Amino acid sequence: MALESTIITHGMPYPDNLKFANKSEEICRNAGVVPALIGVIDGCIYIGFSFDQLAFICNNKKNQKISRRDLGLAITNRWSGGTTVSATMQISHTVGIPVFSTGGIGGVHRGFNSVFDVSQDLLSLKETPMIVISSGAKAILDIGKTIENLETNGVIVLGYGTNRFSAFYSRETDFKIQRVNAVKKIIDTFKNHRSLGLTSSVLVSNPIPKKYDIPSQKIEKNIEKALKKAADLKIYGKELTPFLLDNILTLSKGSSLVANQALALNNVKLGAKIALALSN
Ligand code: PSU
Ligand code: MN
């Protein structure tokens, strides 16, 4: 199963990120699944890091955030850094790994009408046939527009044990999606979708465990403060998402980090079950 690395290089501070990466790999191995943590060191794409490489990438001050469009640049200029959902999907699909687990996908940003910011993750979900497990889309986004984009682009969205789309730190939003209760249904849906020659992904929205849920009213104030700061400082493009996550982490006094890790590890658990069942 594929795992992304921007969550490690740009989503969590050191050494929490290293502990998180180790834990993710351990969950996979205990489930009988080979973890493929994907990232770039010195312009080389790695599908699985050694112990030393992982330690390096977790604490490298020059890490780049590498999305799908950056891959050619990263190789040419010998960058090191984390691959986003879009870059990780591109690499996984190229080498034949069909299942990928992450925290939250990128999507349509708030204020889209003026800033036109849509994550490449949505393009990759449209164009790359995989099963992607996430806790919905990040709460910093415009969830409604993100859902509409997924529908337009033919991405199947399944709610694991729920008929509501998740918003990362919060279990539920008002947006209805197709509920699925069993791993087998996810796999059958993917196979039937593929049998028709369709090349978009199946996105599984797996809610954050109840214990770690942060109700949206609670996190919303912090999101709005972070968005205002980003606008004041004219932060845009690929810098925006890491800036927002970092500011929310500070504003929430670390509780967003705990939630982020809990949901991402929970997604690894579900992803490993899916990967194992698919390979069997
Ligand atoms: N979720 C996190 N932290 C992150 C990301 C997601 O908790 O850093 C990353 C993912 O790698 C995702 C990327 O693909 O943010 C999206 O960035 P953008 O909005 O610039 O497309
Ligand atoms: Mn963007």
PDB file of C-alpha atoms and ligand atoms in Angstrom:
ATOM      1  CA  MET A   1       0.000   0.000   0.000  1.00  0.00           C
ATOM      2  CA  ALA A   2       1.219   3.468  -0.891  1.00  0.00           C
ATOM      3  CA  LEU A   3       1.682   6.225   1.716  1.00  0.00           C
ATOM      4  CA  GLU A   4       2.384   9.892   0.968  1.00  0.00           C
ATOM      5  CA  SER A   5       5.159  11.987   2.472  1.00  0.00           C
ATOM      6  CA  THR A   6       4.012  15.636   2.323  1.00  0.00           C
ATOM      7  CA  ILE A   7       2.002  14.921   5.448  1.00  0.00           C
ATOM      8  CA  ILE A   8       5.412  14.154   7.013  1.00  0.00           C
ATOM      9  CA  THR A   9       7.538  16.920   5.462  1.00  0.00           C
ATOM     10  CA  HIS A  10       4.962  19.728   5.529  1.00  0.00           C
ATOM     11  CA  GLY A  11       2.089  18.571   7.733  1.00  0.00           C
ATOM     12  CA  MET A  12       3.778  17.611  11.009  1.00  0.00           C
ATOM     13  CA  PRO A  13       6.794  18.887  12.956  1.00  0.00           C
ATOM     14  CA  TYR A  14       9.895  16.794  13.744  1.00  0.00           C
ATOM     15  CA  PRO A  15      10.094  14.365  15.587  1.00  0.00           C
ATOM     16  CA  ASP A  16       6.314  13.739  15.663  1.00  0.00           C
ATOM     17  CA  ASN A  17       6.489  13.101  11.912  1.00  0.00           C
ATOM     18  CA  LEU A  18       9.134  10.370  12.285  1.00  0.00           C
ATOM     19  CA  LYS A  19       7.142   8.617  15.013  1.00  0.00           C
ATOM     20  CA  PHE A  20       4.053   8.883  12.844  1.00  0.00           C
ATOM     21  CA  ALA A  21       5.829   7.413   9.790  1.00  0.00           C
ATOM     22  CA  ASN A  22       7.211   4.524  11.831  1.00  0.00           C
ATOM     23  CA  LYS A  23       3.807   3.820  13.318  1.00  0.00           C
ATOM     24  CA  SER A  24       2.167   3.859   9.853  1.00  0.00           C
ATOM     25  CA  GLU A  25       4.663   1.316   8.543  1.00  0.00           C
ATOM     26  CA  GLU A  26       4.230  -0.841  11.626  1.00  0.00           C
ATOM     27  CA  ILE A  27       0.440  -0.920  11.222  1.00  0.00           C
ATOM     28  CA  CYS A  28       0.875  -2.088   7.620  1.00  0.00           C
ATOM     29  CA  ARG A  29       3.376  -4.808   8.486  1.00  0.00           C
ATOM     30  CA  ASN A  30       1.288  -6.097  11.386  1.00  0.00           C
ATOM     31  CA  ALA A  31      -1.618  -6.392   8.959  1.00  0.00           C
ATOM     32  CA  GLY A  32       0.523  -8.358   6.485  1.00  0.00           C
ATOM     33  CA  VAL A  33       0.880  -5.492   4.032  1.00  0.00           C
ATOM     34  CA  VAL A  34       4.107  -3.999   2.629  1.00  0.00           C
ATOM     35  CA  PRO A  35       4.162  -0.220   3.234  1.00  0.00           C
ATOM     36  CA  ALA A  36       5.397   1.884   0.307  1.00  0.00           C
ATOM     37  CA  LEU A  37       6.145   5.314   1.718  1.00  0.00           C
ATOM     38  CA  ILE A  38       6.808   7.426  -1.370  1.00  0.00           C
ATOM     39  CA  GLY A  39       9.034  10.502  -1.538  1.00  0.00           C
ATOM     40  CA  VAL A  40      12.029  12.092  -3.261  1.00  0.00           C
ATOM     41  CA  ILE A  41      15.672  12.353  -2.148  1.00  0.00           C
ATOM     42  CA  ASP A  42      18.251  14.107  -4.322  1.00  0.00           C
ATOM     43  CA  GLY A  43      16.050  13.862  -7.377  1.00  0.00           C
ATOM     44  CA  CYS A  44      15.451  10.114  -7.000  1.00  0.00           C
ATOM     45  CA  ILE A  45      11.963   8.805  -6.382  1.00  0.00           C
ATOM     46  CA  TYR A  46      11.841   6.241  -3.586  1.00  0.00           C
ATOM     47  CA  ILE A  47       9.041   3.747  -3.075  1.00  0.00           C
ATOM     48  CA  GLY A  48       9.890   2.786   0.477  1.00  0.00           C
ATOM     49  CA  PHE A  49      12.693   4.528   2.396  1.00  0.00           C
ATOM     50  CA  SER A  50      15.507   2.948   4.387  1.00  0.00           C
ATOM     51  CA  PHE A  51      15.731   3.778   8.103  1.00  0.00           C
ATOM     52  CA  ASP A  52      18.358   6.499   7.473  1.00  0.00           C
ATOM     53  CA  GLN A  53      16.513   7.987   4.499  1.00  0.00           C
ATOM     54  CA  LEU A  54      13.344   8.279   6.535  1.00  0.00           C
ATOM     55  CA  ALA A  55      15.211  10.004   9.368  1.00  0.00           C
ATOM     56  CA  PHE A  56      16.723  12.398   6.800  1.00  0.00           C
ATOM     57  CA  ILE A  57      13.485  13.334   5.074  1.00  0.00           C
ATOM     58  CA  CYS A  58      11.734  13.926   8.403  1.00  0.00           C
ATOM     59  CA  ASN A  59      14.273  16.527   9.500  1.00  0.00           C
ATOM     60  CA  ASN A  60      15.569  18.080   6.245  1.00  0.00           C
ATOM     61  CA  LYS A  61      15.203  21.855   6.286  1.00  0.00           C
ATOM     62  CA  LYS A  62      15.267  22.102   2.465  1.00  0.00           C
ATOM     63  CA  ASN A  63      12.350  19.771   1.799  1.00  0.00           C
ATOM     64  CA  GLN A  64      10.198  20.738  -1.158  1.00  0.00           C
ATOM     65  CA  LYS A  65       6.487  20.065  -1.402  1.00  0.00           C
ATOM     66  CA  ILE A  66       6.315  17.973  -4.572  1.00  0.00           C
ATOM     67  CA  SER A  67       2.996  17.659  -6.382  1.00  0.00           C
ATOM     68  CA  ARG A  68       2.399  15.855  -9.672  1.00  0.00           C
ATOM     69  CA  ARG A  69       3.463  18.819 -11.794  1.00  0.00           C
ATOM     70  CA  ASP A  70       6.665  19.165  -9.736  1.00  0.00           C
ATOM     71  CA  LEU A  71       7.949  15.613 -10.295  1.00  0.00           C
ATOM     72  CA  GLY A  72       9.860  16.450 -13.483  1.00  0.00           C
ATOM     73  CA  LEU A  73      11.311  19.529 -11.808  1.00  0.00           C
ATOM     74  CA  ALA A  74      12.295  17.560  -8.706  1.00  0.00           C
ATOM     75  CA  ILE A  75      14.230  14.994 -10.749  1.00  0.00           C
ATOM     76  CA  THR A  76      15.898  17.633 -12.941  1.00  0.00           C
ATOM     77  CA  ASN A  77      16.965  19.843 -10.053  1.00  0.00           C
ATOM     78  CA  ARG A  78      17.761  17.033  -7.601  1.00  0.00           C
ATOM     79  CA  TRP A  79      15.229  18.149  -5.025  1.00  0.00           C
ATOM     80  CA  SER A  80      14.433  16.302  -1.836  1.00  0.00           C
ATOM     81  CA  GLY A  81      10.963  16.447  -0.387  1.00  0.00           C
ATOM     82  CA  GLY A  82       7.559  15.019   0.280  1.00  0.00           C
ATOM     83  CA  THR A  83       5.165  13.911  -2.446  1.00  0.00           C
ATOM     84  CA  THR A  84       1.576  15.152  -2.178  1.00  0.00           C
ATOM     85  CA  VAL A  85      -1.488  13.023  -2.826  1.00  0.00           C
ATOM     86  CA  SER A  86      -1.319  13.816  -6.568  1.00  0.00           C
ATOM     87  CA  ALA A  87       2.394  12.961  -6.950  1.00  0.00           C
ATOM     88  CA  THR A  88       2.083   9.858  -4.774  1.00  0.00           C
ATOM     89  CA  MET A  89      -0.843   8.587  -6.859  1.00  0.00           C
ATOM     90  CA  GLN A  90       1.105   9.126 -10.082  1.00  0.00           C
ATOM     91  CA  ILE A  91       4.059   7.106  -8.817  1.00  0.00           C
ATOM     92  CA  SER A  92       1.968   4.351  -7.205  1.00  0.00           C
ATOM     93  CA  HIS A  93      -0.101   3.835 -10.313  1.00  0.00           C
ATOM     94  CA  THR A  94       3.002   3.806 -12.522  1.00  0.00           C
ATOM     95  CA  VAL A  95       4.495   0.921 -10.528  1.00  0.00           C
ATOM     96  CA  GLY A  96       1.182  -0.900 -10.042  1.00  0.00           C
ATOM     97  CA  ILE A  97       0.229  -0.187  -6.419  1.00  0.00           C
ATOM     98  CA  PRO A  98      -3.585   0.158  -6.440  1.00  0.00           C
ATOM     99  CA  VAL A  99      -4.304   1.216  -2.842  1.00  0.00           C
ATOM    100  CA  PHE A 100      -3.177   4.442  -1.182  1.00  0.00           C
ATOM    101  CA  SER A 101      -3.859   5.781   2.288  1.00  0.00           C
ATOM    102  CA  THR A 102      -3.538   9.428   3.347  1.00  0.00           C
ATOM    103  CA  GLY A 103      -4.888  11.970   5.866  1.00  0.00           C
ATOM    104  CA  GLY A 104      -7.041  14.366   3.902  1.00  0.00           C
ATOM    105  CA  ILE A 105      -7.090  15.141   0.202  1.00  0.00           C
ATOM    106  CA  GLY A 106      -6.629  18.631  -1.190  1.00  0.00           C
ATOM    107  CA  GLY A 107      -9.637  20.212  -2.872  1.00  0.00           C
ATOM    108  CA  VAL A 108     -11.301  23.441  -3.908  1.00  0.00           C
ATOM    109  CA  HIS A 109     -10.134  26.252  -1.632  1.00  0.00           C
ATOM    110  CA  ARG A 110     -12.472  28.693   0.080  1.00  0.00           C
ATOM    111  CA  GLY A 111     -12.785  31.929  -1.843  1.00  0.00           C
ATOM    112  CA  PHE A 112     -12.408  29.956  -5.072  1.00  0.00           C
ATOM    113  CA  ASN A 113     -14.240  32.642  -7.074  1.00  0.00           C
ATOM    114  CA  SER A 114     -11.440  35.116  -6.452  1.00  0.00           C
ATOM    115  CA  VAL A 115      -8.351  32.910  -5.996  1.00  0.00           C
ATOM    116  CA  PHE A 116      -9.076  30.001  -8.386  1.00  0.00           C
ATOM    117  CA  ASP A 117      -7.149  27.571  -6.162  1.00  0.00           C
ATOM    118  CA  VAL A 118      -7.992  23.915  -6.876  1.00  0.00           C
ATOM    119  CA  SER A 119      -5.662  21.159  -5.661  1.00  0.00           C
ATOM    120  CA  GLN A 120      -4.009  18.889  -8.206  1.00  0.00           C
ATOM    121  CA  ASP A 121      -5.204  16.055  -5.976  1.00  0.00           C
ATOM    122  CA  LEU A 122      -8.631  16.419  -7.613  1.00  0.00           C
ATOM    123  CA  LEU A 123      -7.153  16.081 -11.117  1.00  0.00           C
ATOM    124  CA  SER A 124      -5.249  12.982 -10.067  1.00  0.00           C
ATOM    125  CA  LEU A 125      -8.374  11.414  -8.563  1.00  0.00           C
ATOM    126  CA  LYS A 126     -10.050  12.030 -11.922  1.00  0.00           C
ATOM    127  CA  GLU A 127      -7.237  10.551 -13.990  1.00  0.00           C
ATOM    128  CA  THR A 128      -5.722   7.766 -11.875  1.00  0.00           C
ATOM    129  CA  PRO A 129      -7.590   4.526 -11.138  1.00  0.00           C
ATOM    130  CA  MET A 130      -6.873   3.661  -7.497  1.00  0.00           C
ATOM    131  CA  ILE A 131      -8.599   3.146  -4.166  1.00  0.00           C
ATOM    132  CA  VAL A 132      -7.715   6.170  -2.008  1.00  0.00           C
ATOM    133  CA  ILE A 133      -8.521   6.211   1.699  1.00  0.00           C
ATOM    134  CA  SER A 134      -8.776   9.598   3.430  1.00  0.00           C
ATOM    135  CA  SER A 135     -10.813  11.381   6.095  1.00  0.00           C
ATOM    136  CA  GLY A 136     -12.576  13.390   3.447  1.00  0.00           C
ATOM    137  CA  ALA A 137     -11.228  16.788   2.519  1.00  0.00           C
ATOM    138  CA  LYS A 138      -9.391  19.185   4.770  1.00  0.00           C
ATOM    139  CA  ALA A 139     -11.647  21.475   6.785  1.00  0.00           C
ATOM    140  CA  ILE A 140      -9.746  24.514   5.468  1.00  0.00           C
ATOM    141  CA  LEU A 141     -11.379  23.912   2.069  1.00  0.00           C
ATOM    142  CA  ASP A 142     -14.764  24.589   0.507  1.00  0.00           C
ATOM    143  CA  ILE A 143     -16.182  21.107   1.075  1.00  0.00           C
ATOM    144  CA  GLY A 144     -19.322  21.657  -1.020  1.00  0.00           C
ATOM    145  CA  LYS A 145     -17.373  22.724  -4.103  1.00  0.00           C
ATOM    146  CA  THR A 146     -14.895  19.894  -3.555  1.00  0.00           C
ATOM    147  CA  ILE A 147     -17.748  17.343  -3.530  1.00  0.00           C
ATOM    148  CA  GLU A 148     -19.203  18.831  -6.721  1.00  0.00           C
ATOM    149  CA  ASN A 149     -15.804  18.667  -8.421  1.00  0.00           C
ATOM    150  CA  LEU A 150     -15.432  14.985  -7.479  1.00  0.00           C
ATOM    151  CA  GLU A 151     -18.851  14.253  -8.969  1.00  0.00           C
ATOM    152  CA  THR A 152     -18.144  16.146 -12.200  1.00  0.00           C
ATOM    153  CA  ASN A 153     -14.899  14.248 -12.587  1.00  0.00           C
ATOM    154  CA  GLY A 154     -16.474  10.843 -12.057  1.00  0.00           C
ATOM    155  CA  VAL A 155     -14.754  10.000  -8.802  1.00  0.00           C
ATOM    156  CA  ILE A 156     -16.733   7.477  -6.722  1.00  0.00           C
ATOM    157  CA  VAL A 157     -16.996   8.722  -3.130  1.00  0.00           C
ATOM    158  CA  LEU A 158     -17.838   6.136  -0.463  1.00  0.00           C
ATOM    159  CA  GLY A 159     -18.441   6.846   3.238  1.00  0.00           C
ATOM    160  CA  TYR A 160     -17.085   4.050   5.400  1.00  0.00           C
ATOM    161  CA  GLY A 161     -19.820   3.341   7.959  1.00  0.00           C
ATOM    162  CA  THR A 162     -21.495   6.692   7.258  1.00  0.00           C
ATOM    163  CA  ASN A 163     -23.497   8.505   4.599  1.00  0.00           C
ATOM    164  CA  ARG A 164     -21.873  11.882   5.341  1.00  0.00           C
ATOM    165  CA  PHE A 165     -18.658  13.202   3.885  1.00  0.00           C
ATOM    166  CA  SER A 166     -15.910  13.796   6.473  1.00  0.00           C
ATOM    167  CA  ALA A 167     -14.027  17.036   7.026  1.00  0.00           C
ATOM    168  CA  PHE A 168     -10.685  15.837   8.371  1.00  0.00           C
ATOM    169  CA  TYR A 169     -10.776  16.915  12.066  1.00  0.00           C
ATOM    170  CA  SER A 170     -14.563  16.513  12.191  1.00  0.00           C
ATOM    171  CA  ARG A 171     -16.389  13.240  11.576  1.00  0.00           C
ATOM    172  CA  GLU A 172     -19.289  14.615   9.595  1.00  0.00           C
ATOM    173  CA  THR A 173     -20.411  17.388   7.293  1.00  0.00           C
ATOM    174  CA  ASP A 174     -23.909  17.988   5.907  1.00  0.00           C
ATOM    175  CA  PHE A 175     -22.881  16.545   2.554  1.00  0.00           C
ATOM    176  CA  LYS A 176     -24.416  13.174   1.718  1.00  0.00           C
ATOM    177  CA  ILE A 177     -22.406  10.429   0.029  1.00  0.00           C
ATOM    178  CA  GLN A 178     -22.885   6.724  -0.685  1.00  0.00           C
ATOM    179  CA  ARG A 179     -22.529   4.636   2.466  1.00  0.00           C
ATOM    180  CA  VAL A 180     -20.495   1.415   2.497  1.00  0.00           C
ATOM    181  CA  ASN A 181     -20.150  -0.902   5.489  1.00  0.00           C
ATOM    182  CA  ALA A 182     -17.797  -3.607   4.269  1.00  0.00           C
ATOM    183  CA  VAL A 183     -14.352  -3.751   2.699  1.00  0.00           C
ATOM    184  CA  LYS A 184     -15.632  -6.255   0.137  1.00  0.00           C
ATOM    185  CA  LYS A 185     -18.138  -3.690  -1.185  1.00  0.00           C
ATOM    186  CA  ILE A 186     -15.312  -1.182  -1.698  1.00  0.00           C
ATOM    187  CA  ILE A 187     -13.287  -3.711  -3.656  1.00  0.00           C
ATOM    188  CA  ASP A 188     -16.248  -4.918  -5.729  1.00  0.00           C
ATOM    189  CA  THR A 189     -17.144  -1.316  -6.558  1.00  0.00           C
ATOM    190  CA  PHE A 190     -13.589  -0.616  -7.711  1.00  0.00           C
ATOM    191  CA  LYS A 191     -13.426  -3.783  -9.818  1.00  0.00           C
ATOM    192  CA  ASN A 192     -16.787  -3.136 -11.472  1.00  0.00           C
ATOM    193  CA  HIS A 193     -15.852   0.496 -12.143  1.00  0.00           C
ATOM    194  CA  ARG A 194     -12.579  -0.638 -13.738  1.00  0.00           C
ATOM    195  CA  SER A 195     -14.246  -3.388 -15.767  1.00  0.00           C
ATOM    196  CA  LEU A 196     -16.026  -0.646 -17.739  1.00  0.00           C
ATOM    197  CA  GLY A 197     -12.725   0.965 -18.619  1.00  0.00           C
ATOM    198  CA  LEU A 198     -13.300   3.888 -16.263  1.00  0.00           C
ATOM    199  CA  THR A 199     -10.071   5.425 -15.073  1.00  0.00           C
ATOM    200  CA  SER A 200     -11.051   7.590 -12.124  1.00  0.00           C
ATOM    201  CA  SER A 201     -10.458   6.671  -8.494  1.00  0.00           C
ATOM    202  CA  VAL A 202     -12.660   5.366  -5.727  1.00  0.00           C
ATOM    203  CA  LEU A 203     -12.288   7.755  -2.787  1.00  0.00           C
ATOM    204  CA  VAL A 204     -13.130   6.266   0.605  1.00  0.00           C
ATOM    205  CA  SER A 205     -14.069   8.837   3.245  1.00  0.00           C
ATOM    206  CA  ASN A 206     -13.181   7.324   6.627  1.00  0.00           C
ATOM    207  CA  PRO A 207     -14.250   9.479   9.597  1.00  0.00           C
ATOM    208  CA  ILE A 208     -11.764  10.351  12.333  1.00  0.00           C
ATOM    209  CA  PRO A 209     -12.214   8.038  15.405  1.00  0.00           C
ATOM    210  CA  LYS A 210     -14.913   9.436  17.761  1.00  0.00           C
ATOM    211  CA  LYS A 211     -12.451   9.982  20.590  1.00  0.00           C
ATOM    212  CA  TYR A 212     -10.420  12.482  18.516  1.00  0.00           C
ATOM    213  CA  ASP A 213     -13.263  14.243  16.717  1.00  0.00           C
ATOM    214  CA  ILE A 214     -13.053  18.051  16.895  1.00  0.00           C
ATOM    215  CA  PRO A 215     -16.547  19.491  16.257  1.00  0.00           C
ATOM    216  CA  SER A 216     -16.481  21.878  13.299  1.00  0.00           C
ATOM    217  CA  GLN A 217     -17.708  24.878  15.386  1.00  0.00           C
ATOM    218  CA  LYS A 218     -14.644  24.439  17.566  1.00  0.00           C
ATOM    219  CA  ILE A 219     -12.003  24.317  14.819  1.00  0.00           C
ATOM    220  CA  GLU A 220     -13.781  26.852  12.571  1.00  0.00           C
ATOM    221  CA  LYS A 221     -12.597  29.915  14.537  1.00  0.00           C
ATOM    222  CA  ASN A 222      -8.993  28.797  14.162  1.00  0.00           C
ATOM    223  CA  ILE A 223      -9.450  28.126  10.456  1.00  0.00           C
ATOM    224  CA  GLU A 224     -10.898  31.604   9.917  1.00  0.00           C
ATOM    225  CA  LYS A 225      -8.035  33.237  11.823  1.00  0.00           C
ATOM    226  CA  ALA A 226      -5.477  31.263   9.793  1.00  0.00           C
ATOM    227  CA  LEU A 227      -7.225  32.153   6.511  1.00  0.00           C
ATOM    228  CA  LYS A 228      -7.205  35.844   7.411  1.00  0.00           C
ATOM    229  CA  LYS A 229      -3.519  35.736   8.271  1.00  0.00           C
ATOM    230  CA  ALA A 230      -2.757  33.980   4.969  1.00  0.00           C
ATOM    231  CA  ALA A 231      -4.668  36.660   3.056  1.00  0.00           C
ATOM    232  CA  ASP A 232      -2.893  39.484   4.956  1.00  0.00           C
ATOM    233  CA  LEU A 233       0.529  37.973   4.237  1.00  0.00           C
ATOM    234  CA  LYS A 234      -0.448  37.196   0.614  1.00  0.00           C
ATOM    235  CA  ILE A 235       0.308  33.483   0.970  1.00  0.00           C
ATOM    236  CA  TYR A 236      -0.920  31.558  -2.085  1.00  0.00           C
ATOM    237  CA  GLY A 237      -0.172  28.602  -4.387  1.00  0.00           C
ATOM    238  CA  LYS A 238       1.570  25.579  -2.923  1.00  0.00           C
ATOM    239  CA  GLU A 239       2.532  27.448   0.248  1.00  0.00           C
ATOM    240  CA  LEU A 240      -1.076  27.983   1.318  1.00  0.00           C
ATOM    241  CA  THR A 241      -2.044  24.517   2.632  1.00  0.00           C
ATOM    242  CA  PRO A 242       1.124  24.008   4.770  1.00  0.00           C
ATOM    243  CA  PHE A 243       0.781  27.587   6.091  1.00  0.00           C
ATOM    244  CA  LEU A 244      -2.826  27.019   7.157  1.00  0.00           C
ATOM    245  CA  LEU A 245      -2.127  23.637   8.777  1.00  0.00           C
ATOM    246  CA  ASP A 246       0.843  25.050  10.673  1.00  0.00           C
ATOM    247  CA  ASN A 247      -1.130  28.035  11.959  1.00  0.00           C
ATOM    248  CA  ILE A 248      -4.091  25.884  12.989  1.00  0.00           C
ATOM    249  CA  LEU A 249      -1.663  23.660  14.879  1.00  0.00           C
ATOM    250  CA  THR A 250      -0.407  26.645  16.888  1.00  0.00           C
ATOM    251  CA  LEU A 251      -3.882  28.131  17.398  1.00  0.00           C
ATOM    252  CA  SER A 252      -5.333  24.805  18.564  1.00  0.00           C
ATOM    253  CA  LYS A 253      -2.369  24.339  20.940  1.00  0.00           C
ATOM    254  CA  GLY A 254      -1.414  21.069  19.280  1.00  0.00           C
ATOM    255  CA  SER A 255      -4.823  19.393  19.411  1.00  0.00           C
ATOM    256  CA  SER A 256      -5.054  19.511  15.606  1.00  0.00           C
ATOM    257  CA  LEU A 257      -1.802  17.524  15.404  1.00  0.00           C
ATOM    258  CA  VAL A 258      -3.140  14.792  17.682  1.00  0.00           C
ATOM    259  CA  ALA A 259      -6.294  14.632  15.555  1.00  0.00           C
ATOM    260  CA  ASN A 260      -4.300  14.614  12.319  1.00  0.00           C
ATOM    261  CA  GLN A 261      -2.191  11.653  13.459  1.00  0.00           C
ATOM    262  CA  ALA A 262      -5.176   9.717  14.805  1.00  0.00           C
ATOM    263  CA  LEU A 263      -7.175  10.020  11.607  1.00  0.00           C
ATOM    264  CA  ALA A 264      -4.232   9.252   9.329  1.00  0.00           C
ATOM    265  CA  LEU A 265      -3.299   6.114  11.303  1.00  0.00           C
ATOM    266  CA  ASN A 266      -6.930   5.021  11.260  1.00  0.00           C
ATOM    267  CA  ASN A 267      -6.856   5.394   7.472  1.00  0.00           C
ATOM    268  CA  VAL A 268      -3.705   3.280   7.271  1.00  0.00           C
ATOM    269  CA  LYS A 269      -5.528   0.557   9.225  1.00  0.00           C
ATOM    270  CA  LEU A 270      -8.500   0.556   6.857  1.00  0.00           C
ATOM    271  CA  GLY A 271      -6.238   0.862   3.805  1.00  0.00           C
ATOM    272  CA  ALA A 272      -4.206  -2.152   4.887  1.00  0.00           C
ATOM    273  CA  LYS A 273      -7.401  -4.245   5.175  1.00  0.00           C
ATOM    274  CA  ILE A 274      -8.432  -3.165   1.684  1.00  0.00           C
ATOM    275  CA  ALA A 275      -4.973  -3.798   0.186  1.00  0.00           C
ATOM    276  CA  LEU A 276      -4.806  -7.262   1.718  1.00  0.00           C
ATOM    277  CA  ALA A 277      -8.311  -8.226   0.589  1.00  0.00           C
ATOM    278  CA  LEU A 278      -7.629  -6.894  -2.910  1.00  0.00           C
ATOM    279  CA  SER A 279      -4.404  -8.865  -3.271  1.00  0.00           C
ATOM    280  CA  ASN A 280      -6.140 -12.035  -2.053  1.00  0.00           C
TER     281      ASN A 280
HETATM  282  N1  PSU B   1      -3.059  16.541   4.908  1.00  0.00           N
HETATM  283  C1  PSU B   1      -2.306  16.911   5.976  1.00  0.00           C
HETATM  284  N2  PSU B   1      -1.151  17.535   5.769  1.00  0.00           N
HETATM  285  C2  PSU B   1      -0.695  17.785   4.520  1.00  0.00           C
HETATM  286  C3  PSU B   1      -1.461  17.389   3.384  1.00  0.00           C
HETATM  287  C4  PSU B   1      -2.648  16.769   3.642  1.00  0.00           C
HETATM  288  O1  PSU B   1      -2.685  16.706   7.120  1.00  0.00           O
HETATM  289  O2  PSU B   1       0.390  18.339   4.408  1.00  0.00           O
HETATM  290  C5  PSU B   1      -0.934  17.615   2.009  1.00  0.00           C
HETATM  291  C6  PSU B   1      -1.268  16.404   1.119  1.00  0.00           C
HETATM  292  O3  PSU B   1      -0.038  15.890   0.648  1.00  0.00           O
HETATM  293  C7  PSU B   1      -2.086  16.973  -0.011  1.00  0.00           C
HETATM  294  C8  PSU B   1      -1.567  18.382  -0.086  1.00  0.00           C
HETATM  295  O4  PSU B   1      -1.915  16.267  -1.207  1.00  0.00           O
HETATM  296  O5  PSU B   1      -1.447  18.738   1.290  1.00  0.00           O
HETATM  297  C9  PSU B   1      -2.480  19.296  -0.872  1.00  0.00           C
HETATM  298  O6  PSU B   1      -1.853  20.509  -1.098  1.00  0.00           O
HETATM  299  P1  PSU B   1      -2.545  21.596  -2.045  1.00  0.00           P
HETATM  300  O7  PSU B   1      -3.745  22.063  -1.287  1.00  0.00           O
HETATM  301  O8  PSU B   1      -1.508  22.671  -2.232  1.00  0.00           O
HETATM  302  O9  PSU B   1      -2.895  20.918  -3.311  1.00  0.00           O
HETATM  303 MN    MN B   2      -3.386  24.928  -4.600  1.00  0.00          MN
END
